[in-house]
mmCIF file of C-alpha atoms in Angstrom:
data_model
loop_
_atom_site.group_PDB
_atom_site.id
_atom_site.type_symbol
_atom_site.label_atom_id
_atom_site.label_comp_id
_atom_site.label_asym_id
_atom_site.label_seq_id
_atom_site.Cartn_x
_atom_site.Cartn_y
_atom_site.Cartn_z
ATOM 1 C CA MET A 1 8.874 -10.576 18.934
ATOM 2 C CA LEU A 2 7.394 -13.325 16.796
ATOM 3 C CA LYS A 3 4.488 -12.375 14.595
ATOM 4 C CA PRO A 4 1.213 -14.102 15.507
ATOM 5 C CA LYS A 5 -0.681 -15.271 12.446
ATOM 6 C CA ASN A 6 -2.466 -12.432 10.633
ATOM 7 C CA ILE A 7 -1.861 -9.877 13.398
ATOM 8 C CA ILE A 8 -0.914 -7.168 10.848
ATOM 9 C CA ASP A 9 1.067 -7.351 7.615
ATOM 10 C CA LEU A 10 3.799 -5.032 6.373
ATOM 11 C CA GLY A 11 4.032 -4.343 2.663
ATOM 12 C CA ILE A 12 7.338 -2.830 1.603
ATOM 13 C CA ASN A 13 6.968 -0.357 -1.256
ATOM 14 C CA ILE A 14 10.185 -0.412 -3.299
ATOM 15 C CA ASP A 15 9.352 2.501 -5.616
ATOM 16 C CA HIS A 16 11.933 4.834 -4.122
ATOM 17 C CA VAL A 17 14.730 2.334 -4.519
ATOM 18 C CA ALA A 18 13.974 2.731 -8.225
ATOM 19 C CA THR A 19 13.850 6.513 -7.758
ATOM 20 C CA LEU A 20 17.453 6.435 -6.516
ATOM 21 C CA ARG A 21 18.483 4.280 -9.461
ATOM 22 C CA ASN A 22 16.765 6.493 -12.005
ATOM 23 C CA ALA A 23 18.292 9.688 -10.597
ATOM 24 C CA ARG A 24 21.608 8.761 -12.239
ATOM 25 C CA GLY A 25 20.350 6.395 -14.943
ATOM 26 C CA THR A 26 22.386 3.544 -13.476
ATOM 27 C CA HIS A 27 21.497 -0.105 -12.924
ATOM 28 C CA TYR A 28 21.782 0.264 -9.151
ATOM 29 C CA PRO A 29 20.319 0.156 -6.598
ATOM 30 C CA ASP A 30 18.339 -2.770 -8.037
ATOM 31 C CA PRO A 31 14.635 -2.815 -7.045
ATOM 32 C CA LEU A 32 14.548 -6.592 -7.501
ATOM 33 C CA LYS A 33 17.370 -7.045 -5.001
ATOM 34 C CA ALA A 34 15.560 -4.676 -2.639
ATOM 35 C CA ALA A 35 12.399 -6.767 -2.949
ATOM 36 C CA GLN A 36 14.186 -10.054 -2.349
ATOM 37 C CA LEU A 37 16.045 -8.727 0.678
ATOM 38 C CA ALA A 38 12.852 -7.150 2.026
ATOM 39 C CA GLU A 39 11.194 -10.560 1.961
ATOM 40 C CA GLU A 40 14.215 -12.065 3.701
ATOM 41 C CA TYR A 41 14.041 -9.365 6.384
ATOM 42 C CA GLY A 42 10.352 -9.886 7.161
ATOM 43 C CA ALA A 43 8.178 -8.151 4.554
ATOM 44 C CA ASP A 44 4.807 -9.839 4.099
ATOM 45 C CA LEU A 45 4.404 -8.490 0.577
ATOM 46 C CA ILE A 46 6.125 -6.268 -1.966
ATOM 47 C CA THR A 47 4.316 -3.191 -3.263
ATOM 48 C CA LEU A 48 5.288 -1.255 -6.382
ATOM 49 C CA HIS A 49 3.598 1.477 -8.406
ATOM 50 C CA LEU A 50 3.973 1.402 -12.178
ATOM 51 C CA ARG A 51 3.105 5.002 -12.965
ATOM 52 C CA GLU A 52 2.064 6.160 -16.411
ATOM 53 C CA ASP A 53 5.182 8.362 -16.587
ATOM 54 C CA ARG A 54 7.428 5.487 -15.379
ATOM 55 C CA ARG A 55 9.186 7.862 -12.996
ATOM 56 C CA HIS A 56 10.430 5.044 -10.766
ATOM 57 C CA ILE A 57 9.383 1.434 -11.435
ATOM 58 C CA LYS A 58 9.781 0.411 -15.098
ATOM 59 C CA ASP A 59 7.971 -2.269 -17.054
ATOM 60 C CA ALA A 60 11.137 -4.385 -17.067
ATOM 61 C CA ASP A 61 11.268 -4.251 -13.255
ATOM 62 C CA LEU A 62 7.719 -5.514 -13.011
ATOM 63 C CA ILE A 63 8.281 -8.366 -15.462
ATOM 64 C CA ALA A 64 11.563 -9.448 -13.866
ATOM 65 C CA MET A 65 10.134 -9.340 -10.362
ATOM 66 C CA ARG A 66 6.877 -11.203 -10.876
ATOM 67 C CA PRO A 67 8.228 -14.797 -10.938
ATOM 68 C CA LEU A 68 10.750 -14.114 -8.171
ATOM 69 C CA ILE A 69 8.483 -12.624 -5.500
ATOM 70 C CA LYS A 70 7.953 -15.296 -2.840
ATOM 71 C CA THR A 71 5.382 -13.475 -0.731
ATOM 72 C CA ARG A 72 2.831 -11.363 -2.654
ATOM 73 C CA MET A 73 3.256 -8.771 -5.366
ATOM 74 C CA ASN A 74 0.930 -5.800 -4.882
ATOM 75 C CA LEU A 75 0.873 -3.663 -8.025
ATOM 76 C CA GLU A 76 -0.430 -0.131 -7.666
ATOM 77 C CA CYS A 77 -1.702 1.337 -10.914
ATOM 78 C CA ALA A 78 -3.993 3.949 -12.411
ATOM 79 C CA VAL A 79 -7.408 3.029 -13.768
ATOM 80 C CA THR A 80 -6.418 3.283 -17.433
ATOM 81 C CA PRO A 81 -6.707 0.744 -20.282
ATOM 82 C CA GLU A 82 -2.914 0.528 -20.595
ATOM 83 C CA MET A 83 -2.357 -0.227 -16.916
ATOM 84 C CA ILE A 84 -5.213 -2.699 -16.627
ATOM 85 C CA GLU A 85 -3.882 -4.524 -19.695
ATOM 86 C CA ILE A 86 -0.376 -4.689 -18.212
ATOM 87 C CA ALA A 87 -1.760 -5.978 -14.919
ATOM 88 C CA CYS A 88 -3.761 -8.695 -16.659
ATOM 89 C CA GLN A 89 -0.660 -9.794 -18.570
ATOM 90 C CA VAL A 90 1.722 -9.794 -15.593
ATOM 91 C CA LYS A 91 -0.866 -11.151 -13.131
ATOM 92 C CA PRO A 92 0.411 -9.844 -9.785
ATOM 93 C CA HIS A 93 -1.257 -11.362 -6.747
ATOM 94 C CA ASP A 94 -2.940 -8.049 -5.919
ATOM 95 C CA VAL A 95 -3.692 -4.849 -7.806
ATOM 96 C CA CYS A 96 -4.424 -1.633 -5.925
ATOM 97 C CA LEU A 97 -6.225 0.913 -8.088
ATOM 98 C CA VAL A 98 -4.989 4.426 -7.348
ATOM 99 C CA PRO A 99 -5.589 7.938 -8.674
ATOM 100 C CA GLU A 100 -2.743 9.460 -10.632
ATOM 101 C CA LYS A 101 -1.846 12.956 -11.830
ATOM 102 C CA ARG A 102 1.222 13.579 -13.961
ATOM 103 C CA GLN A 103 2.213 16.728 -12.070
ATOM 104 C CA GLU A 104 1.969 15.335 -8.544
ATOM 105 C CA VAL A 105 5.037 14.421 -6.508
ATOM 106 C CA THR A 106 3.202 11.483 -4.950
ATOM 107 C CA THR A 107 -0.390 10.262 -4.729
ATOM 108 C CA GLU A 108 -2.278 13.171 -3.197
ATOM 109 C CA GLY A 109 -5.530 11.519 -2.186
ATOM 110 C CA GLY A 110 -7.813 8.574 -2.592
ATOM 111 C CA LEU A 111 -9.506 7.459 -5.780
ATOM 112 C CA ASP A 112 -12.915 9.050 -6.374
ATOM 113 C CA VAL A 113 -14.908 5.850 -6.856
ATOM 114 C CA ILE A 114 -18.227 7.705 -6.809
ATOM 115 C CA GLY A 115 -17.223 10.042 -9.629
ATOM 116 C CA ASN A 116 -15.560 7.318 -11.721
ATOM 117 C CA PHE A 117 -17.743 4.383 -10.794
ATOM 118 C CA ASP A 118 -18.306 2.793 -14.211
ATOM 119 C CA ASN A 119 -14.608 2.853 -15.119
ATOM 120 C CA VAL A 120 -13.510 1.580 -11.719
ATOM 121 C CA LYS A 121 -16.105 -1.193 -11.754
ATOM 122 C CA SER A 122 -15.287 -2.394 -15.281
ATOM 123 C CA SER A 123 -11.551 -2.360 -14.498
ATOM 124 C CA THR A 124 -12.131 -4.207 -11.241
ATOM 125 C CA GLN A 125 -14.214 -6.861 -12.950
ATOM 126 C CA ARG A 126 -11.585 -7.398 -15.634
ATOM 127 C CA LEU A 127 -8.856 -7.846 -13.034
ATOM 128 C CA LEU A 128 -11.017 -10.231 -11.007
ATOM 129 C CA GLN A 129 -11.636 -12.311 -14.129
ATOM 130 C CA ALA A 130 -7.863 -12.552 -14.532
ATOM 131 C CA GLY A 131 -7.641 -14.060 -11.047
ATOM 132 C CA ILE A 132 -6.222 -10.947 -9.380
ATOM 133 C CA THR A 133 -7.315 -9.664 -5.963
ATOM 134 C CA VAL A 134 -8.412 -6.035 -6.310
ATOM 135 C CA SER A 135 -7.919 -3.286 -3.754
ATOM 136 C CA ILE A 136 -9.065 0.314 -4.136
ATOM 137 C CA PHE A 137 -7.081 3.162 -2.597
ATOM 138 C CA ILE A 138 -9.593 5.606 -1.116
ATOM 139 C CA ASP A 139 -10.015 8.316 1.467
ATOM 140 C CA PRO A 140 -11.589 7.248 4.788
ATOM 141 C CA ASP A 141 -15.107 8.119 3.681
ATOM 142 C CA GLU A 142 -18.148 5.882 4.179
ATOM 143 C CA GLN A 143 -19.740 6.720 0.822
ATOM 144 C CA GLN A 144 -16.536 5.975 -1.078
ATOM 145 C CA ILE A 145 -16.158 2.712 0.823
ATOM 146 C CA THR A 146 -19.715 1.677 -0.031
ATOM 147 C CA LYS A 147 -19.142 2.398 -3.712
ATOM 148 C CA ALA A 148 -15.813 0.553 -3.646
ATOM 149 C CA LYS A 149 -17.595 -2.569 -2.424
ATOM 150 C CA GLU A 150 -20.162 -2.210 -5.217
ATOM 151 C CA THR A 151 -17.384 -2.530 -7.819
ATOM 152 C CA GLY A 152 -16.750 -6.086 -6.665
ATOM 153 C CA ALA A 153 -13.418 -5.310 -5.016
ATOM 154 C CA THR A 154 -12.828 -7.234 -1.798
ATOM 155 C CA VAL A 155 -10.121 -4.958 -0.363
ATOM 156 C CA ILE A 156 -9.714 -1.240 0.260
ATOM 157 C CA GLU A 157 -6.613 0.703 1.245
ATOM 158 C CA LEU A 158 -7.314 3.776 3.337
ATOM 159 C CA HIS A 159 -5.274 6.845 2.447
ATOM 160 C CA THR A 160 -3.433 7.967 5.585
ATOM 161 C CA GLY A 161 -1.764 11.012 4.010
ATOM 162 C CA LYS A 162 -3.816 13.649 5.808
ATOM 163 C CA TYR A 163 -3.206 11.916 9.133
ATOM 164 C CA ALA A 164 0.527 11.818 8.393
ATOM 165 C CA ASP A 165 0.687 15.482 7.387
ATOM 166 C CA THR A 166 -1.052 16.878 10.478
ATOM 167 C CA SER A 167 -0.405 16.964 14.215
ATOM 168 C CA GLY A 168 -2.113 17.544 17.535
ATOM 169 C CA ALA A 169 -5.902 17.807 17.596
ATOM 170 C CA GLU A 170 -6.170 17.757 13.809
ATOM 171 C CA GLN A 171 -4.223 14.508 13.598
ATOM 172 C CA ALA A 172 -6.313 12.985 16.394
ATOM 173 C CA LYS A 173 -9.462 13.896 14.474
ATOM 174 C CA GLU A 174 -8.090 12.305 11.305
ATOM 175 C CA TRP A 175 -7.124 9.164 13.240
ATOM 176 C CA GLU A 176 -10.725 8.871 14.455
ATOM 177 C CA ARG A 177 -11.909 9.254 10.882
ATOM 178 C CA ILE A 178 -9.618 6.435 9.753
ATOM 179 C CA LYS A 179 -10.684 4.223 12.647
ATOM 180 C CA THR A 180 -14.389 4.811 11.936
ATOM 181 C CA ALA A 181 -13.880 4.096 8.236
ATOM 182 C CA ALA A 182 -11.926 0.919 8.973
ATOM 183 C CA LYS A 183 -14.636 -0.358 11.309
ATOM 184 C CA PHE A 184 -17.341 0.375 8.735
ATOM 185 C CA ALA A 185 -15.462 -1.278 5.874
ATOM 186 C CA TYR A 186 -14.717 -4.335 8.002
ATOM 187 C CA SER A 187 -18.383 -4.550 9.011
ATOM 188 C CA ILE A 188 -19.488 -4.832 5.366
ATOM 189 C CA GLY A 189 -17.009 -7.589 4.614
ATOM 190 C CA LEU A 190 -14.037 -5.747 3.154
ATOM 191 C CA LYS A 191 -10.408 -6.396 4.011
ATOM 192 C CA VAL A 192 -8.940 -3.100 5.182
ATOM 193 C CA ASN A 193 -5.394 -1.965 4.422
ATOM 194 C CA ALA A 194 -3.847 1.460 4.922
ATOM 195 C CA GLY A 195 -0.888 3.515 3.828
ATOM 196 C CA HIS A 196 0.714 6.757 2.683
ATOM 197 C CA GLY A 197 3.033 9.005 4.654
ATOM 198 C CA LEU A 198 3.503 6.535 7.493
ATOM 199 C CA HIS A 199 6.853 6.539 9.289
ATOM 200 C CA GLU A 200 8.341 5.430 12.606
ATOM 201 C CA GLY A 201 6.950 8.470 14.420
ATOM 202 C CA ASN A 202 3.309 8.005 13.429
ATOM 203 C CA VAL A 203 2.765 4.369 12.465
ATOM 204 C CA GLU A 204 1.884 2.973 15.888
ATOM 205 C CA ALA A 205 -1.507 4.666 16.246
ATOM 206 C CA ILE A 206 -2.576 3.343 12.834
ATOM 207 C CA ALA A 207 -1.283 -0.148 13.641
ATOM 208 C CA GLU A 208 -3.446 -0.110 16.779
ATOM 209 C CA ILE A 209 -6.641 -0.034 14.702
ATOM 210 C CA LEU A 210 -7.610 -3.695 14.891
ATOM 211 C CA GLU A 211 -9.647 -3.738 11.685
ATOM 212 C CA ILE A 212 -6.604 -2.809 9.580
ATOM 213 C CA ALA A 213 -4.936 -5.935 8.204
ATOM 214 C CA GLU A 214 -1.985 -4.476 6.294
ATOM 215 C CA LEU A 215 0.141 -1.347 6.066
ATOM 216 C CA ASN A 216 2.050 -0.446 2.911
ATOM 217 C CA ILE A 217 5.097 1.732 3.591
ATOM 218 C CA GLY A 218 7.916 2.736 1.283
ATOM 219 C CA HIS A 219 9.440 6.205 1.314
ATOM 220 C CA ALA A 220 10.031 6.345 5.077
ATOM 221 C CA ILE A 221 11.718 2.935 5.124
ATOM 222 C CA VAL A 222 13.978 3.790 2.177
ATOM 223 C CA ALA A 223 14.851 7.062 3.927
ATOM 224 C CA GLU A 224 15.683 5.319 7.213
ATOM 225 C CA ALA A 225 17.770 2.783 5.316
ATOM 226 C CA VAL A 226 20.161 5.583 4.308
ATOM 227 C CA PHE A 227 21.193 5.838 7.965
ATOM 228 C CA LYS A 228 20.759 2.365 9.409
ATOM 229 C CA GLY A 229 20.516 -0.047 6.507
ATOM 230 C CA TRP A 230 17.685 -1.835 4.702
ATOM 231 C CA LYS A 231 17.388 -4.682 7.198
ATOM 232 C CA ALA A 232 17.187 -2.496 10.301
ATOM 233 C CA ALA A 233 14.779 -0.049 8.633
ATOM 234 C CA ILE A 234 12.370 -2.854 7.740
ATOM 235 C CA GLN A 235 12.656 -4.731 11.016
ATOM 236 C CA ASP A 236 12.346 -1.618 13.177
ATOM 237 C CA MET A 237 9.150 -0.628 11.353
ATOM 238 C CA ARG A 238 7.794 -4.131 11.667
ATOM 239 C CA THR A 239 8.538 -4.222 15.401
ATOM 240 C CA LEU A 240 6.755 -0.903 15.978
ATOM 241 C CA MET A 241 3.695 -2.164 14.088
ATOM 242 C CA LEU A 242 3.545 -5.539 15.791
ATOM 243 C CA ASN A 243 4.071 -4.174 19.289
ATOM 244 C CA ALA A 244 1.396 -1.527 18.755
ATOM 245 C CA ARG A 245 -1.067 -4.108 17.500
ATOM 246 C CA GLN A 246 -0.306 -6.434 20.397
ATOM 247 C CA ARG A 247 -0.941 -3.612 22.874
ATOM 248 C CA ALA A 248 -4.280 -2.853 21.225
ATOM 249 C CA MET A 249 -5.255 -6.518 21.333
ATOM 250 C CA ASN A 250 -4.286 -6.776 25.002
ATOM 251 C CA GLN A 251 -6.348 -3.681 25.865
ATOM 252 C CA LYS A 252 -9.364 -5.126 24.070
ATOM 253 C CA HIS A 253 -9.207 -8.268 26.201
#
């Protein structure tokens, strides 16, 4: 199925390719090669998270990748002086500001923009002045979305982790929460992305939310690639997303 213009984008997060590499301290698998092949196989952008503890992506990966990414580089980073400085030097196309705790296995929730407003706003403004599009990774909450817009950011990414970790009625309730948040954010002029915990078994319902422009997915695609290869894992995810979005568009009309 060919992708109609702007129907929904797939960002491939390559962090866990680096996780595999770092597990043995080898030079392989190479995150740069993963990024280049992902673009070849249909990724609309490449997402990577330079954590403060450098547990997967390293500074050298970021620097090597920047001039070679042909689509968009979306750098996820914490709201710290070090990370904002690195972002301004490297100048990725997009920066997604995320919360970060040293002890967590992965990002556990959205950034508390309300509680950290001054820091988030000043960091956002600095990135914007450097010519970088800023996204803020937040929970599907109207107050957080409103505050995110007040920072000057033009994009939010809704945290889908709770949706991904639940099932049945609880998951349906969380899906409604995400849908309501996406509609609200879109109505006030924000571009709406989403991600975290999405995989082939749960991505379609999120892709059906018409206000969501982009999904960023990494761990599930790397995991599927173990069994069916990088190309098939990316293209199968993309097909699920696009078909779900097309169904939602057809139902609307």
